[in-house]
């Protein structure tokens, strides 16, 4: 019944890059952008939620649309995004690289609503309400410390509710609750605004589906039109309608700058529809396979930013393993297409079958590094640490890169800050100022130390100062959410938001948490040990010579730099001294962050992942005592400094496992790099499976990585055209190797080369 | 306590027996196979490998070597192998990672510590520790002590041997060895002598002996085009007479270790033959299977 994916493919892969807008269907993107701006100015006195909803409505009602008759899903709306600039997989690593040999394409021009609402009000409101913090934030970013955010970029709608109620059902619920509260005389003014914003948004969505439906009538594809007509009036009932609903909803969220960062645990979520379709004979398994080809291909064609996450498996309330026949079907199609967008987040529990684990291992080994595996048990323990029991956390969904969130209950703001804590070492050396610019940030401490202990103490003073600075800044920003980025579409899916009449970001959720991430821990540990050795233990240089060496990026001190780089006492090799120091620093950070009350009635969560910020902030960070040169990336996640993991993946795992993972709440992936020859053949799949299981049994949180050798990367660097499809996993992101900057490529190659496993 | 002279340790190894293993490579081998990929393991004496290309001329080696084996001539670093007494000091300080010492001595206890670092991965994968080389049985006493320690820790043990050893050496280790990885290169003795420098009589006899003792054996055959690809049939016929051959693995020869020879200033006798293609491997596997053996390609 459903067929033709491969026949239609030429019309699918580039459908976003070369759209075919029906020009009479609405305003072109430039006009629309201009008109929207005028519309916003005209309605500037409205409360922000209403302004937001009306702007959303204006956009959906007036943008050009398109039906691609070669596809089976409809969603296309002209927001002026330039997909040929690799919208999703932009070159996200260095923004101002000095390497001019690399052509820098920017990401997709920001869509219209983002530009007109979020960007504008984020700046305006902060400048007005918290001007000092706003400036401090810019300074912290400019000297490589990092930025404090209110994270509106990682959200999770309640997919159960979306599928249960459908678009018209969500609208009706909002209307009913508002009417009920109003007739009870209980409606507060801000609640009225809130409900109204949800209602306007969902009316806009239903009308938009009607537009798509009417457009689809121009083509003779009854099933297509039938699906859209159904969704205008009812919740989805078939697999086909479910997939259309999911794609459409995730697109609409993004248009509304509400950014849903997972499709949910889709093998569970979709399973009843799958069974019903097969049971009733409506569709065959092959039909559904074909639907998934179209479905997944769309994410890739749309180059969705940072790749669209979706989750698989998970523990049922009775604790049993949870792969099903749909899990395998999904993985089959995923493997067949070989894309990195969407990306898969597999919830692991020990009951998952070997068959499934080996299948997943096989995909990863084949190069689908876009799969990350997350350990349920570790996540449950993390939630327990902030007082949330297993009965509630059992239903968590990984979003973004791998971060767990309680669907329908928790807004975790999973990325409020990424802090480059190597700056605390730098400040302890300089007495509080940035080594490259001389700018003072924060407190003043002595500029010289007679003992290691004195220096070490100063390090913690700066560390605490930085954490407290971030907490303060985040708290102040998140209080402004309703003035900057209310989220009616998202909130409309959440039962508690609807009952309370409050937004997703402002009191609507049962748990409103915030998350601080610290990285460069390995650079920090290795640097502190280097200071101890060079200045205090072996006295190879004085403290002021160290300052001079770092200020001059080791010029004149090359030999000492080489010696310290060569020193084996480095974190990440299962060695006692550096690993112990890592534990101490880690515990210090988690003690200061985990469970700390935030400004939204929730608590702080802690993570140690960096995504690409280790490169971005590293670029602005001066030389460090571990021998690192200025501008090089600092260490990412809880990984060793790249090039310093000399004992292979098993040693790195054991170093990481020494840390108290319960503090991390799912926010720490181990990036493994394994040479393909080490995991060849059937034995290789078994070994990968055993390695994953062992790591998780010992409490590890998440695994992602690359089965790759340095030679093929070097080859790809020389002949990029031949290696367009070579995927690598970097931190929480996956990318085509050829899309990385030269500096990033080299960094990755260096890490791959050092992953020797012979000592 | 007998010290062992080792080449190195490899972790996360899946090709030297079942599961995730750590392999200890011991130094010294009685055979001189022309295709040897591990020239650093042939001599039972210690050796320093020097990779010219990696030397950055830092001069650290010169200042620590009391044997004056390192010097600078015309601004270039020169290493004189004949003076070297293999103390390893220069290797530890070399800033270019240009020097490697093959033949460090360690006690069974020290070895145990290194070999159990990945212990957590052994159980879940059915893995353990493999003693390889070189030829581990050249250091049978060390192996015996080490294997005993490993067994007290409950670790699965394998020995990767070429089989050229005395029966008494086999007796020393057989009880504490869970599985033998046993190399057979030729059944034809003349060829064996021609390409390895030694007779294969003890190899054949020892295998029979191990088989009688009832120990499981995984036979490994390096497949070298034009050199031993005619041996599959006689080898198969012989193996079919044994009872405990669990598996026969074919390891296709790759011509890629010549830089190691250069670094050790050893004569490279690697045969200039092509790597067997998949077809050749499948054919060889087929012949072995026709004798009822569980033959597989090492690439699988
Ligand atoms: S191993 Fe010892 S003797 Fe040989 S060159 Fe190095 S320092 Fe000199
Ligand atoms: S120590 Fe190493 S890098 Fe330095 S001169 Fe000697 S061999 Fe070369």
mmCIF file with all atom_site columns, N, CA, C and O and ligand atoms in Angstrom, chain B residues 48 64-67 69-70 79 83-91, ligand 1:
data_model
loop_
_atom_site.group_PDB
_atom_site.id
_atom_site.type_symbol
_atom_site.label_atom_id
_atom_site.label_alt_id
_atom_site.label_comp_id
_atom_site.label_asym_id
_atom_site.label_entity_id
_atom_site.label_seq_id
_atom_site.pdbx_PDB_ins_code
_atom_site.Cartn_x
_atom_site.Cartn_y
_atom_site.Cartn_z
_atom_site.occupancy
_atom_site.B_iso_or_equiv
_atom_site.pdbx_formal_charge
_atom_site.auth_seq_id
_atom_site.auth_comp_id
_atom_site.auth_asym_id
_atom_site.auth_atom_id
_atom_site.pdbx_PDB_model_num
ATOM   1  N  N   . UNK B 1 48 ? 66.507 -2.353 22.024 1.00 0.00 ? 48 UNK B N   1
ATOM   2  C  CA  . UNK B 1 48 ? 65.892 -1.032 21.972 1.00 0.00 ? 48 UNK B CA  1
ATOM   3  C  C   . UNK B 1 48 ? 65.553 -0.735 20.518 1.00 0.00 ? 48 UNK B C   1
ATOM   4  O  O   . UNK B 1 48 ? 66.399 -0.867 19.644 1.00 0.00 ? 48 UNK B O   1
ATOM   5  N  N   . UNK B 1 64 ? 71.258 10.724 29.874 1.00 0.00 ? 64 UNK B N   1
ATOM   6  C  CA  . UNK B 1 64 ? 71.003 9.658  30.854 1.00 0.00 ? 64 UNK B CA  1
ATOM   7  C  C   . UNK B 1 64 ? 71.759 8.362  30.578 1.00 0.00 ? 64 UNK B C   1
ATOM   8  O  O   . UNK B 1 64 ? 71.833 7.475  31.428 1.00 0.00 ? 64 UNK B O   1
ATOM   9  N  N   . UNK B 1 65 ? 72.321 8.215  29.394 1.00 0.00 ? 65 UNK B N   1
ATOM   10 C  CA  . UNK B 1 65 ? 72.909 6.922  29.026 1.00 0.00 ? 65 UNK B CA  1
ATOM   11 C  C   . UNK B 1 65 ? 74.354 6.828  29.505 1.00 0.00 ? 65 UNK B C   1
ATOM   12 O  O   . UNK B 1 65 ? 75.245 7.498  28.979 1.00 0.00 ? 65 UNK B O   1
ATOM   13 N  N   . UNK B 1 66 ? 74.561 5.962  30.491 1.00 0.00 ? 66 UNK B N   1
ATOM   14 C  CA  . UNK B 1 66 ? 75.933 5.840  30.978 1.00 0.00 ? 66 UNK B CA  1
ATOM   15 C  C   . UNK B 1 66 ? 76.779 4.960  30.057 1.00 0.00 ? 66 UNK B C   1
ATOM   16 O  O   . UNK B 1 66 ? 78.005 4.913  30.179 1.00 0.00 ? 66 UNK B O   1
ATOM   17 N  N   . UNK B 1 67 ? 76.141 4.274  29.144 1.00 0.00 ? 67 UNK B N   1
ATOM   18 C  CA  . UNK B 1 67 ? 76.907 3.428  28.210 1.00 0.00 ? 67 UNK B CA  1
ATOM   19 C  C   . UNK B 1 67 ? 77.326 4.207  26.957 1.00 0.00 ? 67 UNK B C   1
ATOM   20 O  O   . UNK B 1 67 ? 77.956 3.660  26.057 1.00 0.00 ? 67 UNK B O   1
ATOM   21 N  N   . UNK B 1 69 ? 75.639 5.220  24.445 1.00 0.00 ? 69 UNK B N   1
ATOM   22 C  CA  . UNK B 1 69 ? 75.097 4.660  23.202 1.00 0.00 ? 69 UNK B CA  1
ATOM   23 C  C   . UNK B 1 69 ? 74.434 5.735  22.336 1.00 0.00 ? 69 UNK B C   1
ATOM   24 O  O   . UNK B 1 69 ? 74.199 5.526  21.161 1.00 0.00 ? 69 UNK B O   1
ATOM   25 N  N   . UNK B 1 70 ? 74.096 6.855  22.970 1.00 0.00 ? 70 UNK B N   1
ATOM   26 C  CA  . UNK B 1 70 ? 73.493 7.945  22.183 1.00 0.00 ? 70 UNK B CA  1
ATOM   27 C  C   . UNK B 1 70 ? 74.493 9.080  22.024 1.00 0.00 ? 70 UNK B C   1
ATOM   28 O  O   . UNK B 1 70 ? 75.208 9.423  22.959 1.00 0.00 ? 70 UNK B O   1
ATOM   29 N  N   . UNK B 1 79 ? 72.276 6.526  17.344 1.00 0.00 ? 79 UNK B N   1
ATOM   30 C  CA  . UNK B 1 79 ? 72.139 5.518  18.386 1.00 0.00 ? 79 UNK B CA  1
ATOM   31 C  C   . UNK B 1 79 ? 73.030 4.329  18.027 1.00 0.00 ? 79 UNK B C   1
ATOM   32 O  O   . UNK B 1 79 ? 72.925 3.767  16.935 1.00 0.00 ? 79 UNK B O   1
ATOM   33 N  N   . UNK B 1 83 ? 76.672 -0.539 21.893 1.00 0.00 ? 83 UNK B N   1
ATOM   34 C  CA  . UNK B 1 83 ? 77.075 -0.115 23.230 1.00 0.00 ? 83 UNK B CA  1
ATOM   35 C  C   . UNK B 1 83 ? 75.952 -0.314 24.255 1.00 0.00 ? 83 UNK B C   1
ATOM   36 O  O   . UNK B 1 83 ? 76.191 -0.326 25.453 1.00 0.00 ? 83 UNK B O   1
ATOM   37 N  N   . UNK B 1 84 ? 74.741 -0.394 23.747 1.00 0.00 ? 84 UNK B N   1
ATOM   38 C  CA  . UNK B 1 84 ? 73.564 -0.365 24.616 1.00 0.00 ? 84 UNK B CA  1
ATOM   39 C  C   . UNK B 1 84 ? 73.495 -1.592 25.526 1.00 0.00 ? 84 UNK B C   1
ATOM   40 O  O   . UNK B 1 84 ? 73.702 -2.709 25.090 1.00 0.00 ? 84 UNK B O   1
ATOM   41 N  N   . UNK B 1 85 ? 73.228 -1.352 26.800 1.00 0.00 ? 85 UNK B N   1
ATOM   42 C  CA  . UNK B 1 85 ? 73.054 -2.475 27.728 1.00 0.00 ? 85 UNK B CA  1
ATOM   43 C  C   . UNK B 1 85 ? 71.594 -2.608 28.176 1.00 0.00 ? 85 UNK B C   1
ATOM   44 O  O   . UNK B 1 85 ? 71.280 -3.294 29.145 1.00 0.00 ? 85 UNK B O   1
ATOM   45 N  N   . UNK B 1 86 ? 70.705 -1.952 27.477 1.00 0.00 ? 86 UNK B N   1
ATOM   46 C  CA  . UNK B 1 86 ? 69.256 -2.134 27.652 1.00 0.00 ? 86 UNK B CA  1
ATOM   47 C  C   . UNK B 1 86 ? 68.757 -1.831 29.052 1.00 0.00 ? 86 UNK B C   1
ATOM   48 O  O   . UNK B 1 86 ? 67.918 -2.545 29.577 1.00 0.00 ? 86 UNK B O   1
ATOM   49 N  N   . UNK B 1 87 ? 69.257 -0.748 29.614 1.00 0.00 ? 87 UNK B N   1
ATOM   50 C  CA  . UNK B 1 87 ? 68.782 -0.394 30.954 1.00 0.00 ? 87 UNK B CA  1
ATOM   51 C  C   . UNK B 1 87 ? 67.425 0.306  30.880 1.00 0.00 ? 87 UNK B C   1
ATOM   52 O  O   . UNK B 1 87 ? 66.693 0.365  31.859 1.00 0.00 ? 87 UNK B O   1
ATOM   53 N  N   . UNK B 1 88 ? 67.080 0.846  29.714 1.00 0.00 ? 88 UNK B N   1
ATOM   54 C  CA  . UNK B 1 88 ? 65.760 1.457  29.540 1.00 0.00 ? 88 UNK B CA  1
ATOM   55 C  C   . UNK B 1 88 ? 65.666 2.917  29.970 1.00 0.00 ? 88 UNK B C   1
ATOM   56 O  O   . UNK B 1 88 ? 64.622 3.545  29.816 1.00 0.00 ? 88 UNK B O   1
ATOM   57 N  N   . UNK B 1 89 ? 66.764 3.478  30.479 1.00 0.00 ? 89 UNK B N   1
ATOM   58 C  CA  . UNK B 1 89 ? 66.696 4.861  30.993 1.00 0.00 ? 89 UNK B CA  1
ATOM   59 C  C   . UNK B 1 89 ? 66.336 5.857  29.891 1.00 0.00 ? 89 UNK B C   1
ATOM   60 O  O   . UNK B 1 89 ? 65.536 6.762  30.099 1.00 0.00 ? 89 UNK B O   1
ATOM   61 N  N   . UNK B 1 90 ? 66.950 5.684  28.727 1.00 0.00 ? 90 UNK B N   1
ATOM   62 C  CA  . UNK B 1 90 ? 66.694 6.640  27.646 1.00 0.00 ? 90 UNK B CA  1
ATOM   63 C  C   . UNK B 1 90 ? 65.252 6.555  27.178 1.00 0.00 ? 90 UNK B C   1
ATOM   64 O  O   . UNK B 1 90 ? 64.634 7.551  26.811 1.00 0.00 ? 90 UNK B O   1
ATOM   65 N  N   . UNK B 1 91 ? 64.711 5.356  27.205 1.00 0.00 ? 91 UNK B N   1
ATOM   66 C  CA  . UNK B 1 91 ? 63.337 5.152  26.751 1.00 0.00 ? 91 UNK B CA  1
ATOM   67 C  C   . UNK B 1 91 ? 62.375 5.955  27.631 1.00 0.00 ? 91 UNK B C   1
ATOM   68 O  O   . UNK B 1 91 ? 61.443 6.582  27.132 1.00 0.00 ? 91 UNK B O   1
HETATM 69 S  S1  . LIG C 2 .  ? 68.750 1.480  27.087 1.00 0.00 ? 1  LIG C S1  1
HETATM 70 FE FE1 . LIG C 2 .  ? 70.176 2.259  28.599 1.00 0.00 ? 1  LIG C FE1 1
HETATM 71 S  S2  . LIG C 2 .  ? 72.141 1.629  27.782 1.00 0.00 ? 1  LIG C S2  1
HETATM 72 FE FE2 . LIG C 2 .  ? 70.709 1.460  26.114 1.00 0.00 ? 1  LIG C FE2 1
HETATM 73 S  S3  . LIG C 2 .  ? 70.863 3.369  25.066 1.00 0.00 ? 1  LIG C S3  1
HETATM 74 FE FE3 . LIG C 2 .  ? 69.205 3.557  26.529 1.00 0.00 ? 1  LIG C FE3 1
HETATM 75 S  S4  . LIG C 2 .  ? 70.129 4.442  28.332 1.00 0.00 ? 1  LIG C S4  1
HETATM 76 FE FE4 . LIG C 2 .  ? 71.792 3.701  27.062 1.00 0.00 ? 1  LIG C FE4 1
#
